[in-house]
């Protein structure tokens, strides 16, 4: 280290010591700072003591509130479960004093899966219901409380009460009249201090493992759905084949139904259930071996008045899915809403529902009043539908017959157009000949299409008609499920564990009808159409086999209806074929052709549009050919 460095460090040290000495506080400054620091410490200590006191006060208040809630229901937290029933001629409901809810619902005079006279819709092991009241500090769940119960003198009402003798309590009142509708009223009396000022709802947690009630598990499972009704109208349901967990419904709803094929448990709220997170629904399909169809859960919120002035009102329907019955039960409801409970009986998409709602149901009800066996009713409905559609079927057949007798003339008129590139000219020649004879090849299509909505409407009606349940006919023990001629214990892919006789009959009738239809169409095909028809034959013959795999599990009533319908369709077609004189029909067409020559009519409608399109395509083809020739000439 040299001399200059030492001098530099010495100067720096002198500056630092001088600055420190110059800025040191006086005795007065030190004393003032000491006093200021002492006051800050005292203020901070007071603030911390105040915060601790507030925390202790809040904790004491919370503890007091909890002790008040605990004390209020202390006597209801332990006890012995008791059971009491409400019943009428149609239903017996067993209530449990623990939870104050229906523990078991027995629907009378409906045979169960094991042959018992009455059917148990659910019991304690398969369904649970819990009402949850959210207080300032803790939740009160009815499932944890033992209620005292009183029964009215007329035996139609039960009043469950949990709380103290000073009037602070929760009361749940049930009333059952002559039908399947159970009324429920929930009140929290004298407990307003336990709830937050903004409390306006109570929570409901409803769960059920839906029991298999019918012989055909797979078929019944298709119609077991968690269904709900929108306040603005219309219903919807969770997909019956896939698992749905905590599905949120974004609109207000009036009711939720845990539905199987023929019976439902429905919970209706007078004020409805809130939308969004207030409604979460779950449906989980179960395995066949369990004996259950679905696991259902509904997490709901409905209106609640913590002051105890206005009760929370609910209604429960435990009963059959009978269209007319559900309409009458809705009229008994005191809520004054258009609940559309009859939508639990699914009648199909709008067009098919319209057919079933305003035709099939009325005919079905009329025939039922005559005490006719259900199998005969299906036959009579089939005959009636065949009579109604016969004019259209006959028109369709006669159109085909006209084309059949004109086939030789069509062959003659189109024989020069035997090349693939002449297809357009051939088609135009055919349309020209049809026009001369006054025949439309499309006239037979629309009448046949009109019958399809009827088939689809019956596809939706028959499986949902509870009147067919346990009804026998001929060899069929139960028209609502399959009728096995042989069963085995192992499930085989696509077939199942049985063979249904009515399904076999339906498929055989379908095969016969397809064969007759192919023969009729073959007689009227010309040229390439006949070749294409050969390819279609295999598809039409394979269709009955596909139907077998689809319908082997379906109800024998539906298969029987389709069998009878196809049988009569084949009979009508055979009769029309036998009663049609081809020579007379051809003579009639020749006379009509001569008349058309004298008084030519301009082609109209779809036929005219088709002819115009064909003409345009021909002109376009000619232009392309001309352009191709010019290009070839230029290349040369």
Coordinates of C-alpha atoms in Angstrom, one line a residue:
X1 CA 0.0 0.0 0.0
X2 CA 1.5 3.3 -1.1
X3 CA 1.5 6.7 0.7
X4 CA -1.4 8.1 -1.4
X5 CA -3.7 5.2 -0.6
X6 CA -3.1 5.6 3.1
X7 CA -3.9 9.3 3.0
X8 CA -7.1 8.6 1.0
X9 CA -8.4 6.2 3.6
X10 CA -7.6 8.6 6.4
X11 CA -9.5 11.4 4.8
X12 CA -12.6 9.2 4.3
X13 CA -12.5 8.1 7.9
X14 CA -12.3 11.7 9.0
X15 CA -15.3 12.7 6.9
X16 CA -17.4 9.8 8.3
X17 CA -16.6 10.6 11.9
X18 CA -17.2 14.3 11.3
X19 CA -20.6 13.7 9.7
X20 CA -21.7 11.3 12.5
X21 CA -20.7 13.9 15.2
X22 CA -22.4 16.7 13.4
X23 CA -25.8 14.8 13.0
X24 CA -26.0 13.3 16.5
X25 CA -29.3 14.2 18.3
X26 CA -29.4 16.5 21.2
X27 CA -30.6 15.4 24.7
X28 CA -34.0 17.1 24.0
X29 CA -34.4 15.2 20.7
X30 CA -33.6 11.8 22.4
X31 CA -36.1 12.5 25.1
X32 CA -38.9 13.4 22.6
X33 CA -38.2 10.3 20.5
X34 CA -38.4 8.1 23.6
X35 CA -41.8 9.6 24.6
X36 CA -43.1 9.1 21.0
X37 CA -42.0 5.5 20.9
X38 CA -43.7 4.8 24.2
X39 CA -47.0 6.2 23.0
X40 CA -46.9 4.1 19.8
X41 CA -46.3 1.0 21.8
X42 CA -49.2 1.7 24.1
X43 CA -51.5 2.4 21.1
X44 CA -50.5 -0.8 19.4
X45 CA -51.1 -2.8 22.5
X46 CA -54.6 -1.2 22.9
X47 CA -55.4 -2.0 19.3
X48 CA -54.3 -5.6 19.6
X49 CA -56.3 -6.0 22.9
X50 CA -59.4 -4.6 21.1
X51 CA -59.0 -7.1 18.3
X52 CA -58.5 -9.9 20.7
X53 CA -61.6 -8.8 22.6
X54 CA -63.7 -8.7 19.4
X55 CA -62.5 -12.2 18.4
X56 CA -63.4 -13.5 21.8
X57 CA -66.8 -11.8 21.6
X58 CA -67.5 -13.3 18.2
X59 CA -66.3 -16.7 19.4
X60 CA -68.5 -16.4 22.5
X61 CA -71.4 -15.4 20.3
X62 CA -70.8 -18.3 18.0
X63 CA -70.4 -20.7 20.9
X64 CA -73.6 -19.4 22.4
X65 CA -75.4 -19.7 19.0
X66 CA -74.1 -23.3 18.6
X67 CA -75.1 -24.1 22.2
X68 CA -78.5 -22.6 21.4
X69 CA -78.9 -24.8 18.3
X70 CA -77.6 -27.8 20.1
X71 CA -79.8 -27.1 23.0
X72 CA -82.8 -26.6 20.8
X73 CA -82.5 -30.0 19.1
X74 CA -80.7 -31.7 22.0
X75 CA -83.6 -34.0 22.7
X76 CA -84.0 -34.8 19.0
X77 CA -80.5 -35.9 18.4
X78 CA -80.9 -39.3 20.0
X79 CA -83.9 -41.6 20.1
X80 CA -85.5 -44.7 18.7
X81 CA -86.9 -44.8 15.2
X82 CA -90.6 -45.1 15.0
X83 CA -92.9 -45.8 12.1
X84 CA -96.3 -44.6 11.2
X85 CA -98.4 -45.0 8.0
X86 CA -100.8 -43.1 5.8
X87 CA -102.8 -45.1 3.4
X88 CA -105.8 -45.3 1.2
X89 CA -107.2 -47.8 -1.3
X90 CA -104.4 -47.1 -3.8
X91 CA -101.2 -46.6 -1.8
X92 CA -99.6 -47.2 1.6
X93 CA -96.9 -44.9 2.8
X94 CA -94.6 -45.7 5.8
X95 CA -93.0 -42.7 7.5
X96 CA -89.9 -42.8 9.8
X97 CA -89.8 -40.5 12.8
X98 CA -86.1 -40.2 12.2
X99 CA -86.0 -37.6 9.4
X100 CA -89.7 -37.2 9.1
X101 CA -89.8 -38.6 5.5
X102 CA -91.5 -41.4 3.6
X103 CA -89.5 -44.5 4.2
X104 CA -91.5 -46.9 2.1
X105 CA -94.1 -46.6 -0.7
X106 CA -96.3 -49.6 -1.6
X107 CA -98.5 -49.2 -4.6
X108 CA -101.6 -51.4 -4.2
X109 CA -103.1 -53.8 -6.7
X110 CA -100.0 -53.8 -9.0
X111 CA -98.2 -57.1 -9.0
X112 CA -94.4 -56.9 -8.4
X113 CA -91.6 -58.8 -10.1
X114 CA -91.9 -61.7 -7.7
X115 CA -95.7 -62.1 -8.1
X116 CA -96.7 -60.3 -4.9
X117 CA -100.1 -58.6 -5.0
X118 CA -98.7 -55.1 -4.2
X119 CA -95.6 -53.4 -5.5
X120 CA -93.0 -51.8 -3.4
X121 CA -91.8 -48.7 -5.2
X122 CA -88.9 -48.0 -2.8
X123 CA -88.0 -48.6 0.9
X124 CA -85.4 -47.4 3.4
X125 CA -82.6 -49.2 1.7
X126 CA -83.2 -47.8 -1.8
X127 CA -84.3 -44.2 -1.2
X128 CA -83.4 -41.3 1.1
X129 CA -84.6 -37.7 1.4
X130 CA -83.0 -34.9 3.5
X131 CA -84.0 -31.3 4.1
X132 CA -81.1 -29.1 5.0
X133 CA -81.5 -25.7 6.8
X134 CA -78.4 -23.5 6.6
X135 CA -78.1 -21.4 9.8
X136 CA -75.5 -18.8 10.6
X137 CA -73.0 -21.2 12.1
X138 CA -74.1 -24.7 11.2
X139 CA -76.5 -26.8 9.1
X140 CA -79.6 -28.5 10.4
X141 CA -80.4 -31.8 8.6
X142 CA -83.7 -33.5 9.2
X143 CA -82.1 -36.9 8.6
X144 CA -80.2 -36.5 11.9
X145 CA -83.3 -35.5 13.9
X146 CA -85.9 -37.7 15.7
X147 CA -89.3 -36.1 15.4
X148 CA -92.4 -36.4 17.5
X149 CA -95.4 -37.3 15.4
X150 CA -99.2 -36.8 15.7
X151 CA -101.9 -38.3 13.5
X152 CA -105.1 -36.5 12.7
X153 CA -108.4 -38.0 13.8
X154 CA -109.4 -38.8 10.2
X155 CA -106.1 -40.6 9.6
X156 CA -105.3 -38.5 6.6
X157 CA -102.6 -36.2 8.1
X158 CA -99.3 -36.5 10.0
X159 CA -97.5 -33.7 11.9
X160 CA -93.8 -34.2 12.7
X161 CA -92.2 -31.7 15.2
X162 CA -88.6 -31.4 16.3
X163 CA -87.5 -28.6 18.8
X164 CA -88.2 -27.3 22.2
X165 CA -91.5 -26.7 24.0
X166 CA -91.2 -22.9 23.8
X167 CA -92.3 -22.9 20.2
X168 CA -88.9 -23.0 18.5
X169 CA -89.2 -26.0 16.2
X170 CA -89.2 -27.5 12.8
X171 CA -92.6 -29.0 11.7
X172 CA -93.3 -31.2 8.7
X173 CA -96.9 -31.9 7.9
X174 CA -98.1 -34.6 5.4
X175 CA -101.6 -35.0 4.0
X176 CA -102.8 -37.9 1.9
X177 CA -106.3 -37.9 0.3
X178 CA -107.9 -40.5 -2.0
X179 CA -105.2 -40.8 -4.7
X180 CA -101.5 -41.0 -5.1
X181 CA -100.7 -37.4 -4.3
X182 CA -99.1 -36.6 -1.0
X183 CA -99.0 -33.0 0.2
X184 CA -96.1 -31.7 2.4
X185 CA -95.7 -28.4 4.3
X186 CA -92.4 -27.4 6.1
X187 CA -92.1 -24.7 8.7
X188 CA -89.4 -23.4 11.0
X189 CA -91.2 -21.8 13.9
X190 CA -89.5 -19.2 16.2
X191 CA -86.1 -19.8 14.7
X192 CA -85.5 -16.7 12.7
X193 CA -82.6 -15.6 14.9
X194 CA -80.6 -18.7 13.9
X195 CA -80.7 -17.8 10.2
X196 CA -78.8 -15.1 8.3
X197 CA -80.9 -12.2 7.1
X198 CA -80.5 -13.1 3.5
X199 CA -81.6 -16.8 3.9
X200 CA -84.4 -17.5 1.4
X201 CA -84.0 -21.2 0.5
X202 CA -83.5 -24.6 1.9
X203 CA -81.6 -27.4 0.4
X204 CA -83.0 -30.8 -0.6
X205 CA -80.9 -33.9 -1.2
X206 CA -83.0 -36.7 -2.8
X207 CA -81.5 -40.1 -3.7
X208 CA -82.8 -43.4 -5.0
X209 CA -81.6 -46.7 -6.4
X210 CA -84.3 -47.4 -8.9
X211 CA -85.5 -51.0 -8.6
X212 CA -86.1 -53.4 -11.5
X213 CA -89.8 -54.0 -11.5
X214 CA -90.2 -55.9 -14.8
X215 CA -88.9 -59.1 -16.3
X216 CA -87.0 -57.5 -19.2
X217 CA -84.1 -55.6 -17.6
X218 CA -82.7 -54.1 -20.8
X219 CA -86.0 -53.0 -22.1
X220 CA -87.2 -51.5 -18.8
X221 CA -83.9 -49.7 -18.5
X222 CA -84.5 -47.9 -21.8
X223 CA -87.5 -46.2 -20.2
X224 CA -86.1 -45.5 -16.8
X225 CA -85.1 -41.8 -16.8
X226 CA -84.6 -38.9 -14.4
X227 CA -87.1 -36.5 -15.8
X228 CA -87.8 -32.9 -14.9
X229 CA -90.3 -30.2 -16.0
X230 CA -89.4 -26.6 -16.8
X231 CA -91.5 -23.9 -15.2
X232 CA -91.9 -22.3 -18.6
X233 CA -93.3 -25.5 -20.0
X234 CA -91.9 -28.8 -21.5
X235 CA -89.9 -31.6 -20.0
X236 CA -86.4 -33.0 -20.4
X237 CA -84.5 -36.0 -19.0
X238 CA -81.0 -37.2 -18.4
X239 CA -79.7 -39.6 -21.0
X240 CA -80.9 -43.1 -20.1
X241 CA -77.8 -45.0 -21.4
X242 CA -74.9 -42.9 -20.2
X243 CA -73.7 -41.8 -16.8
X244 CA -74.5 -38.2 -15.9
X245 CA -73.1 -36.7 -12.6
X246 CA -74.1 -33.3 -11.1
X247 CA -75.7 -32.1 -14.4
X248 CA -76.6 -28.5 -13.9
X249 CA -80.0 -27.3 -15.2
X250 CA -79.9 -23.6 -16.2
X251 CA -83.7 -23.0 -16.0
X252 CA -86.2 -23.0 -13.2
X253 CA -88.0 -26.3 -12.9
X254 CA -91.3 -27.4 -11.2
X255 CA -90.7 -31.0 -10.5
X256 CA -88.2 -33.9 -10.6
X257 CA -89.2 -37.5 -11.2
X258 CA -87.3 -40.7 -10.5
X259 CA -88.9 -42.8 -13.2
X260 CA -88.8 -46.4 -14.3
X261 CA -90.9 -47.8 -17.1
X262 CA -94.3 -47.9 -15.4
X263 CA -93.9 -46.2 -12.1
X264 CA -92.5 -42.9 -10.8
X265 CA -91.6 -41.0 -7.6
X266 CA -92.1 -37.3 -8.3
X267 CA -91.3 -34.3 -6.1
X268 CA -93.1 -31.0 -6.9
X269 CA -92.3 -27.6 -5.4
X270 CA -94.9 -24.9 -5.3
X271 CA -92.3 -22.2 -5.7
X272 CA -90.2 -24.4 -8.1
X273 CA -86.5 -25.2 -7.9
X274 CA -83.9 -22.6 -8.6
X275 CA -81.8 -22.7 -11.8
X276 CA -78.1 -23.0 -12.3
X277 CA -76.1 -24.4 -9.4
X278 CA -79.3 -24.7 -7.4
X279 CA -80.3 -27.8 -9.5
X280 CA -77.8 -30.6 -9.9
X281 CA -79.0 -34.0 -11.2
X282 CA -77.3 -37.4 -11.4
X283 CA -78.2 -40.6 -13.3
X284 CA -76.0 -43.6 -13.3
X285 CA -77.0 -46.9 -15.1
X286 CA -76.6 -50.0 -13.0
X287 CA -75.6 -53.5 -13.9
X288 CA -78.2 -56.2 -14.6
X289 CA -77.0 -58.4 -11.8
X290 CA -77.6 -55.7 -9.1
X291 CA -81.4 -55.8 -9.6
X292 CA -81.4 -52.0 -10.0
X293 CA -81.9 -49.9 -13.1
X294 CA -80.4 -46.5 -12.2
X295 CA -78.9 -44.5 -9.4
X296 CA -80.6 -41.2 -9.2
X297 CA -79.8 -38.1 -7.2
X298 CA -81.3 -34.6 -7.2
X299 CA -79.6 -31.7 -5.3
X300 CA -82.2 -28.9 -5.2
X301 CA -83.0 -25.5 -3.6
X302 CA -86.5 -24.2 -3.1
X303 CA -88.1 -21.2 -1.3
X304 CA -87.9 -21.0 2.5
X305 CA -89.2 -18.4 4.9
X306 CA -87.0 -18.3 8.1
X307 CA -89.6 -16.2 9.9
X308 CA -92.0 -19.2 9.8
X309 CA -94.8 -17.1 8.3
X310 CA -94.9 -18.8 4.9
X311 CA -94.5 -22.6 4.7
X312 CA -92.4 -24.4 2.1
X313 CA -94.9 -26.5 0.2
X314 CA -94.1 -29.7 -1.7
X315 CA -96.2 -32.4 -3.3
X316 CA -95.1 -36.0 -3.9
X317 CA -96.5 -38.4 -6.5
X318 CA -95.9 -42.1 -5.9
X319 CA -97.7 -44.1 -8.5
X320 CA -98.2 -45.6 -12.0
X321 CA -97.3 -43.8 -15.2
X322 CA -100.8 -43.8 -16.5
X323 CA -101.6 -40.9 -18.9
X324 CA -105.2 -40.3 -17.9
X325 CA -104.4 -40.8 -14.2
X326 CA -101.6 -38.3 -14.3
X327 CA -103.9 -35.8 -15.9
X328 CA -106.5 -36.3 -13.0
X329 CA -103.8 -36.1 -10.3
X330 CA -102.6 -32.8 -11.7
X331 CA -106.1 -31.4 -11.3
X332 CA -106.0 -32.4 -7.6
X333 CA -102.8 -30.4 -7.1
X334 CA -103.3 -27.2 -5.1
X335 CA -100.4 -25.4 -6.7
X336 CA -102.4 -24.1 -9.7
X337 CA -99.7 -24.9 -12.2
X338 CA -99.6 -26.6 -15.6
X339 CA -97.4 -29.4 -14.4
X340 CA -97.7 -31.6 -17.5
X341 CA -97.3 -34.7 -15.4
X342 CA -98.7 -36.8 -18.2
X343 CA -95.4 -36.2 -20.0
X344 CA -94.0 -39.0 -17.8
X345 CA -95.8 -41.3 -20.4
X346 CA -93.5 -40.7 -23.3
X347 CA -95.5 -40.6 -26.6
X348 CA -92.7 -39.7 -28.9
X349 CA -91.5 -36.7 -30.8
X350 CA -94.0 -33.9 -31.6
X351 CA -95.6 -35.5 -34.7
X352 CA -95.8 -39.0 -33.2
X353 CA -97.0 -37.6 -29.9
X354 CA -99.7 -35.8 -31.7
X355 CA -100.9 -39.0 -33.3
X356 CA -100.8 -40.9 -30.0
X357 CA -102.3 -38.1 -28.0
X358 CA -105.3 -37.3 -30.2
X359 CA -105.9 -40.7 -31.9
X360 CA -104.4 -43.8 -30.3
X361 CA -105.2 -42.8 -26.7
X362 CA -108.9 -42.2 -27.5
X363 CA -109.3 -45.4 -29.5
X364 CA -107.4 -47.3 -26.8
X365 CA -109.6 -45.9 -24.0
X366 CA -112.8 -46.6 -25.9
X367 CA -111.9 -50.2 -26.5
X368 CA -110.8 -50.7 -22.9
X369 CA -114.2 -49.5 -21.6
X370 CA -115.7 -52.4 -23.5
X371 CA -113.6 -54.9 -21.4
X372 CA -111.9 -56.4 -24.4
X373 CA -108.7 -58.3 -23.9
X374 CA -105.6 -56.3 -24.6
X375 CA -104.4 -58.6 -27.3
X376 CA -107.7 -58.2 -29.1
X377 CA -107.5 -54.4 -28.6
X378 CA -104.1 -54.4 -30.4
X379 CA -105.6 -56.4 -33.3
X380 CA -108.6 -54.0 -33.5
X381 CA -106.4 -50.9 -33.5
X382 CA -104.4 -52.5 -36.3
X383 CA -107.5 -53.2 -38.3
X384 CA -108.7 -49.6 -37.8
X385 CA -105.4 -48.2 -38.9
X386 CA -105.4 -50.4 -42.0
X387 CA -109.0 -49.3 -42.8
X388 CA -108.0 -45.7 -42.5
X389 CA -104.9 -46.1 -44.7
X390 CA -106.4 -48.5 -47.2
X391 CA -107.3 -45.9 -49.8
X392 CA -103.7 -44.6 -49.8
X393 CA -102.3 -48.2 -49.9
X394 CA -104.6 -49.0 -52.8
X395 CA -103.6 -45.9 -54.6
X396 CA -99.9 -46.9 -54.1
X397 CA -100.5 -50.4 -55.3
X398 CA -102.5 -49.3 -58.4
X399 CA -99.7 -46.9 -59.3
X400 CA -97.3 -49.8 -59.1
X401 CA -99.7 -52.0 -61.1
X402 CA -99.9 -49.4 -63.9
X403 CA -96.1 -49.3 -64.2
X404 CA -96.1 -53.1 -64.2
X405 CA -98.5 -53.5 -67.1
X406 CA -96.6 -50.7 -69.0
X407 CA -93.3 -52.4 -68.5
X408 CA -93.3 -54.1 -72.0
X409 CA -94.0 -50.8 -73.6
X410 CA -91.3 -49.1 -71.6
X411 CA -88.8 -51.8 -72.6
X412 CA -89.7 -51.2 -76.3
X413 CA -89.5 -47.4 -76.0
X414 CA -86.2 -47.4 -74.3
X415 CA -84.3 -50.3 -75.9
X416 CA -82.2 -48.0 -78.1
X417 CA -80.8 -46.4 -74.9
X418 CA -78.7 -49.3 -73.7
X419 CA -75.5 -47.5 -73.1
X420 CA -74.5 -45.9 -69.8
X421 CA -74.1 -42.5 -71.4
X422 CA -77.7 -42.7 -72.6
X423 CA -79.2 -43.0 -69.1
X424 CA -80.5 -39.4 -69.3
X425 CA -82.3 -40.0 -72.6
X426 CA -83.7 -43.2 -71.4
X427 CA -85.1 -41.6 -68.3
X428 CA -86.6 -38.8 -70.4
X429 CA -88.2 -41.4 -72.7
X430 CA -89.7 -43.2 -69.7
X431 CA -91.1 -40.0 -68.2
X432 CA -92.6 -39.1 -71.6
X433 CA -94.3 -42.4 -71.9
X434 CA -95.6 -42.1 -68.3
X435 CA -97.0 -38.7 -69.2
X436 CA -98.8 -40.0 -72.2
X437 CA -100.5 -42.7 -70.2
X438 CA -101.2 -40.4 -67.2
X439 CA -99.1 -42.4 -64.8
X440 CA -96.8 -40.9 -62.1
X441 CA -94.1 -43.1 -60.8
X442 CA -94.0 -41.0 -57.7
X443 CA -97.7 -41.3 -56.8
X444 CA -97.1 -44.5 -54.9
X445 CA -94.4 -43.1 -52.6
X446 CA -96.3 -40.5 -50.5
X447 CA -99.2 -42.9 -49.4
X448 CA -96.6 -45.4 -48.2
X449 CA -94.7 -42.7 -46.3
X450 CA -97.8 -41.7 -44.5
X451 CA -98.0 -45.1 -42.9
X452 CA -94.5 -44.7 -41.3
X453 CA -95.5 -42.1 -38.7
X454 CA -98.2 -44.6 -37.5
X455 CA -95.6 -47.3 -37.1
X456 CA -93.3 -45.0 -35.2
X457 CA -96.2 -43.7 -33.1
X458 CA -97.1 -47.2 -32.0
X459 CA -93.4 -47.9 -31.3
X460 CA -93.6 -45.2 -28.7
X461 CA -97.1 -45.9 -27.4
X462 CA -97.2 -49.7 -26.8
X463 CA -94.0 -49.9 -24.5
X464 CA -95.4 -47.0 -22.3
X465 CA -98.9 -48.4 -22.0
X466 CA -99.1 -49.6 -18.4
X467 CA -102.5 -51.2 -19.3
X468 CA -100.6 -54.0 -21.0
X469 CA -98.6 -54.8 -17.9
X470 CA -99.3 -58.3 -16.7
X471 CA -102.0 -58.8 -19.3
X472 CA -101.9 -62.2 -21.0
X473 CA -103.1 -63.1 -24.5
X474 CA -102.9 -66.5 -26.2
X475 CA -99.4 -67.9 -25.3
X476 CA -98.2 -64.5 -24.1
X477 CA -98.0 -64.2 -20.2
X478 CA -97.2 -60.5 -20.2
X479 CA -97.7 -58.2 -23.1
X480 CA -95.5 -55.5 -21.6
X481 CA -92.3 -57.7 -21.8
X482 CA -90.8 -60.3 -24.0
X483 CA -92.3 -63.8 -24.4
X484 CA -89.5 -66.4 -24.4
X485 CA -89.9 -69.8 -26.0
X486 CA -86.4 -70.7 -24.7
X487 CA -84.1 -69.1 -22.1
X488 CA -80.6 -69.7 -21.0
X489 CA -78.5 -68.2 -18.2
X490 CA -75.7 -66.7 -20.2
X491 CA -76.0 -63.4 -22.0
X492 CA -75.1 -63.8 -25.7
X493 CA -74.0 -60.7 -27.6
X494 CA -76.8 -59.1 -29.7
X495 CA -79.3 -61.9 -28.7
X496 CA -79.4 -61.8 -24.9
X497 CA -80.5 -64.7 -22.8
X498 CA -83.7 -65.8 -24.6
X499 CA -85.6 -66.1 -27.9
X500 CA -88.9 -64.2 -28.1
X501 CA -91.6 -65.9 -30.1
X502 CA -93.5 -62.7 -31.1
X503 CA -90.2 -61.2 -32.3
X504 CA -89.6 -64.3 -34.5
X505 CA -93.1 -64.0 -35.9
X506 CA -92.6 -60.3 -36.6
X507 CA -89.3 -61.0 -38.4
X508 CA -90.9 -63.8 -40.5
X509 CA -93.8 -61.6 -41.4
X510 CA -91.4 -58.8 -42.3
X511 CA -89.4 -61.2 -44.5
X512 CA -92.6 -62.3 -46.3
X513 CA -93.8 -58.8 -46.8
X514 CA -90.3 -57.7 -48.1
X515 CA -90.4 -60.6 -50.6
X516 CA -93.8 -59.6 -51.8
X517 CA -92.8 -56.0 -52.1
X518 CA -89.6 -56.9 -54.1
X519 CA -91.6 -59.0 -56.5
X520 CA -94.0 -56.1 -57.1
X521 CA -91.1 -53.7 -57.6
X522 CA -89.2 -56.1 -59.8
X523 CA -92.2 -56.4 -62.2
X524 CA -92.1 -52.6 -62.8
X525 CA -88.4 -52.1 -63.1
X526 CA -86.8 -51.4 -66.6
X527 CA -83.2 -51.8 -67.7
X528 CA -80.6 -50.7 -65.2
X529 CA -83.3 -50.2 -62.6
X530 CA -83.9 -54.0 -62.6
X531 CA -80.1 -54.6 -62.1
X532 CA -80.0 -52.1 -59.3
X533 CA -83.0 -53.8 -57.7
X534 CA -81.0 -57.1 -57.4
X535 CA -78.5 -55.3 -55.2
X536 CA -81.3 -53.9 -53.1
X537 CA -82.9 -57.3 -52.6
X538 CA -80.1 -58.5 -50.2
X539 CA -80.5 -55.4 -48.1
X540 CA -84.3 -55.9 -47.9
X541 CA -83.8 -59.5 -46.9
X542 CA -81.2 -58.7 -44.3
X543 CA -83.5 -56.1 -42.7
X544 CA -85.7 -58.7 -40.8
X545 CA -82.5 -60.2 -39.3
X546 CA -81.5 -56.7 -38.1
X547 CA -84.9 -56.3 -36.6
X548 CA -84.5 -59.6 -34.7
X549 CA -81.4 -58.3 -32.9
X550 CA -83.2 -55.0 -32.1
X551 CA -86.6 -56.3 -31.0
X552 CA -85.8 -59.6 -29.2
X553 CA -85.7 -57.7 -25.9
X554 CA -88.8 -55.6 -26.7
X555 CA -92.3 -56.1 -25.4
X556 CA -94.3 -58.9 -26.9
X557 CA -97.2 -56.4 -27.3
X558 CA -95.1 -54.3 -29.7
X559 CA -93.8 -57.3 -31.6
X560 CA -97.3 -58.7 -31.8
X561 CA -98.7 -55.4 -33.1
X562 CA -96.0 -55.3 -35.8
X563 CA -96.6 -59.0 -36.7
X564 CA -100.4 -58.4 -37.1
X565 CA -99.8 -55.2 -39.0
X566 CA -97.4 -56.8 -41.5
X567 CA -99.7 -59.9 -41.8
X568 CA -102.6 -57.7 -42.8
X569 CA -100.4 -55.6 -45.1
X570 CA -99.3 -58.7 -46.9
X571 CA -102.9 -60.0 -47.0
X572 CA -104.1 -56.6 -48.5
X573 CA -101.3 -56.7 -51.1
X574 CA -102.1 -60.3 -52.0
X575 CA -105.8 -59.5 -52.3
X576 CA -105.2 -56.4 -54.5
X577 CA -102.9 -58.5 -56.7
X578 CA -105.5 -61.2 -57.1
X579 CA -108.3 -58.8 -57.8
X580 CA -106.4 -56.7 -60.4
X581 CA -107.0 -57.6 -64.0
X582 CA -103.9 -56.5 -65.9
X583 CA -105.6 -56.7 -69.3
X584 CA -108.4 -54.4 -68.2
X585 CA -106.0 -52.1 -66.5
X586 CA -103.8 -51.9 -69.7
X587 CA -107.0 -51.2 -71.8
X588 CA -107.9 -48.4 -69.4
X589 CA -104.5 -46.9 -69.8
X590 CA -104.6 -47.1 -73.6
X591 CA -107.9 -45.4 -73.6
X592 CA -106.5 -42.7 -71.3
X593 CA -103.6 -42.3 -73.6
X594 CA -105.9 -41.7 -76.5
X595 CA -107.8 -39.2 -74.5
X596 CA -104.7 -37.4 -73.5
X597 CA -103.7 -37.2 -77.2
X598 CA -107.0 -35.4 -78.0
X599 CA -106.7 -33.2 -75.0
X600 CA -103.0 -32.9 -74.1
X601 CA -102.3 -31.7 -70.6
X602 CA -99.2 -29.8 -69.6
X603 CA -97.1 -31.7 -67.1
X604 CA -97.1 -30.1 -63.7
X605 CA -95.8 -30.5 -60.2
X606 CA -92.8 -32.6 -59.4
X607 CA -92.9 -34.6 -62.6
X608 CA -92.6 -31.3 -64.6
X609 CA -89.7 -30.2 -62.5
X610 CA -87.9 -33.5 -63.0
X611 CA -88.5 -33.3 -66.7
X612 CA -87.1 -29.7 -66.8
X613 CA -84.0 -30.8 -64.8
X614 CA -83.5 -33.7 -67.2
X615 CA -83.8 -31.4 -70.2
X616 CA -81.2 -29.0 -68.7
X617 CA -78.8 -31.8 -68.0
X618 CA -79.2 -33.1 -71.6
X619 CA -78.5 -29.7 -73.0
X620 CA -75.5 -29.3 -70.8
X621 CA -74.3 -32.8 -71.9
X622 CA -74.7 -31.8 -75.5
X623 CA -72.6 -28.6 -75.0
X624 CA -69.9 -30.6 -73.3
X625 CA -69.8 -33.1 -76.2
X626 CA -69.7 -30.3 -78.8
X627 CA -66.9 -28.6 -76.8
X628 CA -65.0 -31.9 -76.7
X629 CA -65.3 -32.3 -80.5
X630 CA -64.0 -28.8 -81.1
X631 CA -61.1 -29.4 -78.8
X632 CA -60.3 -32.6 -80.6
X633 CA -60.5 -30.9 -84.0
X634 CA -58.1 -28.1 -82.9
X635 CA -55.6 -30.7 -81.7
X636 CA -55.7 -32.4 -85.1

